[in-house]
Structures are given as structure tokens and as C-alpha cells.
C-alpha positions as semicolon CSV with decimal commas, in nm:
position;residue;x (nm);y (nm);z (nm)
1;M;0,000;0,000;0,000
2;S;0,286;0,235;0,072
3;K;0,406;0,228;-0,289
4;E;0,058;0,292;-0,424
5;M;0,011;0,582;-0,185
6;L;0,336;0,747;-0,286
7;E;0,242;0,703;-0,652
8;A;-0,098;0,859;-0,582
9;F;0,069;1,158;-0,419
10;A;0,291;1,203;-0,723
11;T;-0,007;1,181;-0,959
12;L;-0,209;1,435;-0,762
13;E;0,084;1,675;-0,758
14;E;0,137;1,634;-1,131
15;T;-0,226;1,653;-1,242
16;K;-0,374;1,884;-0,979
17;G;-0,064;2,080;-0,891
18;I;-0,114;2,010;-0,520
19;K;0,203;1,960;-0,320
20;Q;0,254;1,631;-0,134
21;E;0,280;1,806;0,202
22;V;-0,067;1,955;0,151
23;I;-0,213;1,611;0,082
24;V;-0,033;1,458;0,381
25;E;-0,169;1,725;0,615
26;A;-0,521;1,660;0,485
27;I;-0,496;1,285;0,544
28;E;-0,343;1,330;0,890
29;A;-0,629;1,558;0,992
30;A;-0,881;1,312;0,846
31;L;-0,744;1,015;1,040
32;V;-0,746;1,207;1,369
33;A;-1,107;1,311;1,309
34;A;-1,210;0,957;1,217
35;Y;-1,052;0,806;1,530
36;K;-1,214;1,059;1,765
37;K;-1,554;1,025;1,600
38;N;-1,579;0,648;1,567
39;Y;-1,419;0,555;1,898
40;N;-1,557;0,844;2,102
41;Q;-1,210;0,930;2,216
42;A;-1,106;1,277;2,325
43;T;-0,747;1,174;2,383
44;N;-0,450;1,355;2,244
45;V;-0,421;1,177;1,910
46;V;-0,163;1,254;1,645
47;V;-0,098;1,106;1,303
48;K;0,240;1,117;1,138
49;F;0,339;1,018;0,788
50;D;0,642;0,793;0,749
51;E;0,794;0,918;0,423
52;R;1,033;0,624;0,405
53;K;0,765;0,357;0,434
54;G;0,481;0,560;0,288
55;D;0,256;0,477;0,583
56;F;0,059;0,678;0,837
57;R;0,103;0,603;1,206
58;L;-0,180;0,671;1,452
59;M;-0,056;0,752;1,801
60;T;-0,191;0,875;2,132
61;E;0,004;1,107;2,360
62;K;0,030;1,058;2,738
63;V;0,192;1,282;2,994
64;V;0,425;1,134;3,258
65;V;0,279;1,198;3,607
66;E;0,339;1,081;3,961
67;E;-0,019;0,961;4,008
68;V;-0,248;0,868;3,719
69;H;-0,602;1,010;3,719
70;D;-0,691;0,935;3,356
71;D;-0,503;0,651;3,192
72;R;-0,613;0,773;2,847
73;L;-0,413;1,092;2,893
74;E;-0,153;1,004;3,156
75;I;0,112;0,744;3,237
76;S;0,282;0,690;3,569
77;L;0,648;0,771;3,611
78;K;0,709;0,408;3,709
79;D;0,562;0,276;3,382
80;A;0,741;0,541;3,182
81;L;1,077;0,446;3,330
82;A;1,005;0,087;3,240
83;I;0,989;0,198;2,878
84;N;1,287;0,428;2,890
85;R;1,496;0,528;3,192
86;A;1,537;0,878;3,045
87;Y;1,175;0,983;3,094
88;E;1,093;1,243;3,359
89;L;0,780;1,394;3,508
90;G;0,601;1,616;3,253
91;D;0,739;1,439;2,948
92;T;0,502;1,334;2,668
93;I;0,516;0,978;2,537
94;R;0,356;0,865;2,212
95;F;0,198;0,521;2,181
96;E;0,106;0,373;1,844
97;V;-0,250;0,242;1,834
98;A;-0,437;0,020;1,590
99;P;-0,801;-0,022;1,703
100;K;-1,007;-0,308;1,565
101;N;-1,188;-0,222;1,240
102;F;-1,031;0,123;1,245
103;G;-0,896;0,085;0,892
104;R;-1,237;0,034;0,733
105;I;-1,422;0,292;0,942
106;A;-1,148;0,548;0,915
107;A;-1,117;0,504;0,540
108;Q;-1,485;0,586;0,484
109;T;-1,481;0,887;0,713
110;A;-1,139;1,006;0,606
111;K;-1,229;0,998;0,237
112;Q;-1,487;1,271;0,280
113;V;-1,255;1,487;0,484
114;I;-0,965;1,425;0,249
115;M;-1,170;1,525;-0,055
116;Q;-1,285;1,837;0,125
117;H;-0,929;1,932;0,207
118;L;-0,817;1,854;-0,145
119;R;-1,092;2,071;-0,295
120;E;-1,002;2,352;-0,060
121;A;-0,632;2,321;-0,139
122;E;-0,707;2,315;-0,510
123;R;-0,938;2,614;-0,476
124;N;-0,681;2,816;-0,284
125;Q;-0,413;2,729;-0,535
126;I;-0,630;2,838;-0,827
127;I;-0,717;3,165;-0,655
128;S;-0,352;3,229;-0,576
129;E;-0,243;3,150;-0,931
130;Y;-0,512;3,340;-1,121
131;S;-0,579;3,639;-0,896
132;K;-0,285;3,812;-1,065
133;Y;-0,480;3,796;-1,393
134;E;-0,782;3,980;-1,253
135;D;-0,872;4,278;-1,475
136;E;-0,632;4,150;-1,741
137;L;-0,681;3,999;-2,086
138;I;-0,624;3,628;-2,130
139;T;-0,680;3,382;-2,414
140;G;-0,897;3,078;-2,357
141;T;-1,073;2,798;-2,542
142;V;-1,450;2,760;-2,550
143;E;-1,543;2,421;-2,405
144;R;-1,922;2,426;-2,398
145;R;-2,222;2,644;-2,327
146;D;-2,563;2,626;-2,165
147;N;-2,851;2,867;-2,110
148;R;-2,656;3,066;-1,851
149;F;-2,284;3,042;-1,921
150;V;-2,016;2,990;-2,178
151;Y;-1,742;2,774;-2,025
152;V;-1,391;2,878;-2,121
153;K;-1,080;2,670;-2,053
154;I;-0,794;2,884;-1,923
155;G;-0,482;2,684;-1,848
156;N;-0,592;2,395;-1,627
157;V;-0,910;2,559;-1,499
158;E;-1,255;2,629;-1,636
159;A;-1,380;2,986;-1,628
160;V;-1,740;3,096;-1,675
161;M;-1,873;3,379;-1,891
162;P;-2,225;3,481;-1,779
163;R;-2,486;3,581;-2,035
164;N;-2,450;3,956;-1,971
165;D;-2,075;3,923;-2,035
166;Q;-2,129;3,762;-2,376
167;M;-2,129;3,978;-2,688
168;P;-2,483;3,987;-2,833
169;N;-2,356;3,948;-3,189
170;E;-2,116;3,659;-3,124
171;I;-2,171;3,282;-3,129
172;Y;-1,934;3,074;-2,918
173;N;-1,860;2,726;-3,046
174;P;-1,649;2,455;-2,881
175;Q;-1,275;2,486;-2,955
176;D;-1,308;2,857;-3,046
177;Q;-1,009;3,061;-2,928
178;I;-1,127;3,384;-2,767
179;R;-0,972;3,669;-2,572
180;V;-1,154;3,760;-2,253
181;L;-1,113;3,991;-1,957
182;V;-1,083;3,823;-1,617
183;T;-1,334;4,015;-1,405
184;H;-1,343;3,807;-1,086
185;V;-1,138;3,537;-0,915
186;G;-1,303;3,391;-0,606
187;S;-1,476;3,085;-0,468
188;D;-1,818;2,946;-0,392
189;S;-1,954;2,626;-0,239
190;K;-1,842;2,429;-0,544
191;G;-1,484;2,553;-0,537
192;A;-1,279;2,817;-0,713
193;Q;-1,459;3,029;-0,970
194;I;-1,313;3,252;-1,238
195;T;-1,549;3,488;-1,419
196;V;-1,456;3,635;-1,757
197;S;-1,617;3,890;-1,987
198;R;-1,612;4,022;-2,340
199;T;-1,852;4,311;-2,272
200;A;-1,672;4,491;-1,986
201;P;-1,550;4,844;-2,071
202;D;-1,207;4,757;-1,934
203;M;-1,167;4,500;-2,211
204;V;-1,156;4,785;-2,461
205;K;-0,903;4,963;-2,242
206;R;-0,674;4,658;-2,227
207;L;-0,698;4,608;-2,603
208;F;-0,588;4,966;-2,665
209;E;-0,302;4,922;-2,418
210;Q;-0,180;4,633;-2,632
211;E;-0,223;4,818;-2,961
212;V;-0,101;5,164;-2,856
213;P;0,243;5,177;-2,687
214;E;0,180;5,537;-2,583
215;I;-0,115;5,424;-2,370
216;F;0,083;5,140;-2,216
217;D;0,369;5,371;-2,113
218;G;0,136;5,647;-1,987
219;T;0,207;5,911;-2,251
220;V;-0,157;5,892;-2,359
221;E;-0,417;5,828;-2,091
222;I;-0,766;5,681;-2,120
223;I;-0,984;5,893;-1,889
224;S;-1,321;5,724;-1,929
225;I;-1,502;5,464;-2,138
226;A;-1,872;5,426;-2,215
227;R;-1,968;5,106;-2,390
228;E;-2,270;4,930;-2,532
229;A;-2,097;4,605;-2,619
230;G;-2,132;4,477;-2,972
231;D;-2,257;4,811;-3,104
232;R;-2,064;5,124;-3,002
233;T;-1,803;5,248;-2,756
234;K;-1,688;5,601;-2,675
235;I;-1,343;5,663;-2,529
236;A;-1,209;5,989;-2,385
237;V;-0,831;6,028;-2,403
238;K;-0,578;6,292;-2,314
239;S;-0,207;6,335;-2,381
240;N;0,053;6,399;-2,114
241;D;0,287;6,521;-2,388
242;P;0,182;6,845;-2,564
243;N;0,353;6,727;-2,882
244;I;0,139;6,415;-2,914
245;D;-0,218;6,411;-3,044
246;P;-0,402;6,155;-2,826
247;V;-0,683;6,082;-3,072
248;G;-0,454;6,044;-3,372
249;T;-0,220;5,825;-3,170
250;C;-0,503;5,588;-3,078
251;V;-0,640;5,579;-3,431
252;G;-0,298;5,502;-3,576
253;Q;-0,162;5,545;-3,926
254;R;-0,446;5,483;-4,172
255;G;-0,657;5,375;-3,876
256;T;-0,465;5,051;-3,824
257;R;-0,456;5,064;-3,443
258;V;-0,822;5,128;-3,384
259;Q;-0,914;4,884;-3,661
260;N;-0,730;4,603;-3,483
261;V;-0,942;4,668;-3,175
262;V;-1,259;4,684;-3,385
263;N;-1,173;4,350;-3,544
264;E;-1,119;4,187;-3,204
265;L;-1,461;4,315;-3,096
266;D;-1,632;4,178;-3,405
267;G;-1,694;4,512;-3,576
268;E;-1,797;4,720;-3,273
269;N;-1,787;5,093;-3,360
270;I;-1,540;5,297;-3,155
271;D;-1,546;5,677;-3,116
272;I;-1,230;5,833;-2,972
273;V;-1,261;6,190;-2,841
274;N;-1,037;6,439;-2,666
275;Y;-1,087;6,476;-2,293
276;E;-1,111;6,839;-2,179
277;Q;-1,102;6,977;-1,826
278;D;-1,367;7,230;-1,924
279;P;-1,697;7,037;-1,894
280;S;-1,852;7,234;-2,181
281;D;-1,577;7,134;-2,421
282;F;-1,574;6,776;-2,293
283;I;-1,950;6,736;-2,342
284;A;-1,926;6,887;-2,691
285;N;-1,649;6,641;-2,780
286;A;-1,842;6,350;-2,631
287;L;-2,139;6,421;-2,860
288;N;-1,919;6,383;-3,167
289;P;-1,997;6,364;-3,459
290;A;-2,276;6,613;-3,385
291;E;-2,208;6,989;-3,388
292;V;-2,272;7,167;-3,058
293;I;-2,365;7,537;-3,042
294;A;-2,367;7,587;-2,665
295;V;-2,373;7,404;-2,333
296;Q;-2,560;7,540;-2,029
297;F;-2,533;7,386;-1,682
298;S;-2,786;7,348;-1,403
299;D;-2,765;7,592;-1,113
300;E;-2,823;7,308;-0,866
301;A;-2,491;7,238;-0,694
302;D;-2,567;6,871;-0,632
303;E;-2,697;6,801;-0,984
304;K;-2,459;6,735;-1,272
305;S;-2,684;6,814;-1,566
306;A;-2,637;7,011;-1,885
307;L;-2,860;7,160;-2,155
308;V;-2,692;7,118;-2,493
309;I;-2,803;7,330;-2,789
310;V;-2,747;7,194;-3,140
311;P;-2,853;7,303;-3,489
312;D;-3,194;7,171;-3,586
313;Y;-3,054;6,956;-3,867
314;Q;-2,805;6,800;-3,619
315;L;-3,064;6,702;-3,357
316;S;-3,110;6,343;-3,472
317;L;-2,735;6,297;-3,509
318;A;-2,671;6,433;-3,158
319;I;-2,932;6,208;-3,001
320;G;-2,830;5,905;-3,207
321;K;-3,020;5,591;-3,298
322;K;-3,253;5,506;-3,010
323;G;-3,075;5,774;-2,805
324;Q;-2,744;5,590;-2,811
325;N;-2,515;5,887;-2,887
326;V;-2,641;6,106;-2,605
327;R;-2,664;5,807;-2,371
328;L;-2,299;5,716;-2,423
329;A;-2,193;6,081;-2,399
330;A;-2,368;6,109;-2,063
331;R;-2,187;5,802;-1,930
332;L;-1,857;5,922;-2,069
333;T;-1,877;6,267;-1,908
334;G;-2,077;6,186;-1,596
335;Y;-2,339;6,452;-1,681
336;K;-2,709;6,415;-1,742
337;I;-2,749;6,566;-2,090
338;D;-3,064;6,725;-2,232
339;I;-3,039;6,811;-2,603
340;R;-3,250;7,088;-2,756
341;P;-3,266;7,216;-3,115
342;E;-3,155;7,574;-3,176
343;S;-3,502;7,687;-3,289
344;E;-3,667;7,571;-2,968
345;V;-3,414;7,749;-2,753
346;E;-3,461;8,073;-2,952
347;F;-3,837;8,054;-2,890
348;V;-3,781;8,005;-2,519
349;D;-3,544;8,301;-2,510
350;E;-3,803;8,517;-2,688
351;V;-4,066;8,430;-2,428
352;N;-3,820;8,501;-2,151
353;D;-3,743;8,843;-2,304
354;N;-4,115;8,930;-2,321
355;T;-4,161;8,820;-1,963
356;E;-3,874;9,042;-1,851
357;E;-4,029;9,339;-2,034
358;S;-4,362;9,284;-1,861
359;T;-4,186;9,258;-1,527
360;D;-4,009;9,589;-1,590
361;S;-4,346;9,747;-1,677
362;V;-4,493;9,625;-1,351
363;S;-4,196;9,765;-1,161
364;N;-4,248;10,107;-1,319
365;E;-4,613;10,099;-1,224
366;K;-4,517;10,020;-0,866
367;Q;-4,304;10,333;-0,862
368;S;-4,596;10,547;-0,988
369;G;-4,758;10,535;-0,646
370;T;-5,074;10,337;-0,733
371;D;-5,230;10,132;-0,456
372;H;-5,170;9,758;-0,405
373;E;-5,496;9,636;-0,567
374;D;-5,434;9,839;-0,886
375;Q;-5,081;9,691;-0,910
376;L;-5,217;9,333;-0,896
377;S;-5,480;9,412;-1,161
378;D;-5,217;9,559;-1,395
379;I;-4,990;9,256;-1,355
380;Q;-5,271;9,016;-1,442
381;E;-5,366;9,225;-1,746
382;T;-5,003;9,229;-1,865
383;K;-4,975;8,850;-1,837
384;Q;-5,301;8,803;-2,032
385;N;-5,177;9,031;-2,311
386;L;-4,848;8,839;-2,322
387;E;-5,030;8,505;-2,355
388;I;-5,247;8,646;-2,638
389;N;-4,939;8,772;-2,823
390;E;-4,768;8,435;-2,786
391;H;-5,077;8,257;-2,922
392;I;-5,086;8,488;-3,226
393;D;-4,715;8,436;-3,289
394;N;-4,758;8,059;-3,279
395;E;-5,040;8,074;-3,534
């Protein structure tokens, strides 16, 4: 049995990558637990592995005392000296034990504990090995898929790609080689779990880091990314070198750099814009390719919202198909964006101007010395006239 056990240790270390000492510790703990459980013993039991013989030895420990009160835990000095004249009071002596039927009972109980320890050791090893790849790109092989996940083989482990991390326009077939972003390395009741994604915004960031050396070395910096995977992504970049154009650097000569990223993402459109510290300029850039006339911000200190004015013929372009352009621009900048056509804003300004004129008229009437009731009557009459004029203008 010793030879078979040593061979099993070698196989587990080779196939599972679990060191022999980890397996030995698991078995030792299992045998101690099995002995205490099946023989109702609370004695000091230890198990040691004999590397030379490849066997485990089950032993109980007894303390040398003058007078024995519990013979399961203690041994008299007289009996200890009979074993070895060198023993003294307080010494611990180990006695090898081999209870009847212990081998069969212990094997059944120990197997469960051993497997638990092995799963835990394997889980910890996987987490330790793959945690360094978290938030990094890695290449894997599609193994299979079901209604919830695509299972991707990465090295010796199987990662999962949930449905919301799968590109809507991609079909994953067994043996397909795909690049994914490792988004989470952890564990659950079933063991270690690695989650990967092809829809995460950081995947686009990592792809550009690979394609654009200036991003990798920090000369050009990606400030923010807004992505609707499989369709369109907006990226805001800035240069830390005044002599380098960040957008042109990311696009590359004849668009080769950005095209490589587009190809990896199965044709996903990518808009690259300049980041600006001035929010007005940044929002205008984010709405590219639409032309922006002006940007007005909310007076509320705790509300990041902006009114963006665009030419009438650019309204649809600014909003985008199903609102996608303005939606991505809002995510990119962190502002809630309301887009209005130029004609609508001019009409609003005209009404505001008329209202200001009526207010000035009321103020002059207040200064004329009329009484309070006459002032209220004049204000109401002015508002009615203004509403009539607006109605006529609209017609």
C-alpha cells in the first residue's frame, strides 16, 4: 500500500498541482477526526506520515505523572521508566494504536474529509495562481455552453462567462479561441470560480493598451469609457505630452490601431474623443460627430446636468439611434445631458425676453404710487396680453 500511496501523491501533484505536504496534512487531519468520532475518544491523538515507508502512524500522547487520574491521557512515572529510563515527570510519550476495524471505518470517514481538504487546497491554489490575472486579458478555449454560461478553458481551470458578459452578436462554439477579460477570481460552495467577460468596458481599455504603446507607457491616458458592447463604444483620451495628439495616436496610421481593436470586438464601432477639463468642451467632444452650439449647466450644486443646444438639422445625429449617442456621452462625461434644437431654444429666449419686459413694466407701475390692488390688476392684465401675443405668434 505504501508504494501505491506514494504514486498517488505524485499523480495528484502532477495533475492537480497540489504539493505532497498539503495532501499529507489533509490525510493526517482526516485520520485524527475519524478516530475521535468512531471511537468516542477525546485523547490527544496525532498522526504522522512515514515518508520512508509511505505509511501513516496513529498515536496517542500521554503525559508522565506521579499519580495517574486518567489513563487515556496520563502514564505513571514508574511505567514510563520501564519503557525508557530517560523519561521524567512532565514528558510526553507517544503510543502507536491500531483499534479493531479502524482501517475500514477510518477510510470511509477520512475519504470525505480528504476530498474536502483537497478541494479547498485546489481552490486556494487556483485563486492564488489566477488572482494576478484579474482585470487583465487572457486567451482561452471555448469548451461548452448552456442557457446561462459559456465555459472557457484557461490553463488547467474552467472559467465561466455569464450571459451579460457575452457579446450579443457573437456565437461561441467549442474549440473557439477567444480573448476575454478576467473580471473576478473567487470561490463558492463548489470551489474556485473565475469569471470572464467580453462586454466589460475595461476590455476595450486593455486592447488599446496592447495596440497603442503610448497608452501602455502612460504618454496617452484613457480617462473614461462608455460602452454598449457589440454596437458602439466612446473613449475619452488625453495626452501627457503636448507634442502628441491623443486621438490620432489611438487611431494610428491609416486607422490601423483602432481597426485592430474593432476586429477583435467583431466590428464594434469605436469613437475616440479628446478629454477636456472644461466640462462644456468635454461634453461637446463626447457628442461627436454632432455639432454643438452651446452648453448650459444646471444651477443646482448637487446636480450634474447640462442643456446642450445643437442646430436643428443635427438634432437626430446628436441624439443618435434610439438615443445611443447622447446616452454614451452622458456616461462618458458623468453629466445628465438634455439636447434641444436651436429653434426651440430661440423661442424660449423670446418668451423670456417678453416676460422680462412685462416685469419691468410692472416695476415702473409700482413706482408710480398706485395702490396695491391696482398693481395686482395691472400685472394680471399684462400677463393676459403676453399670452395672447404668444398665441398669435404661434399661429
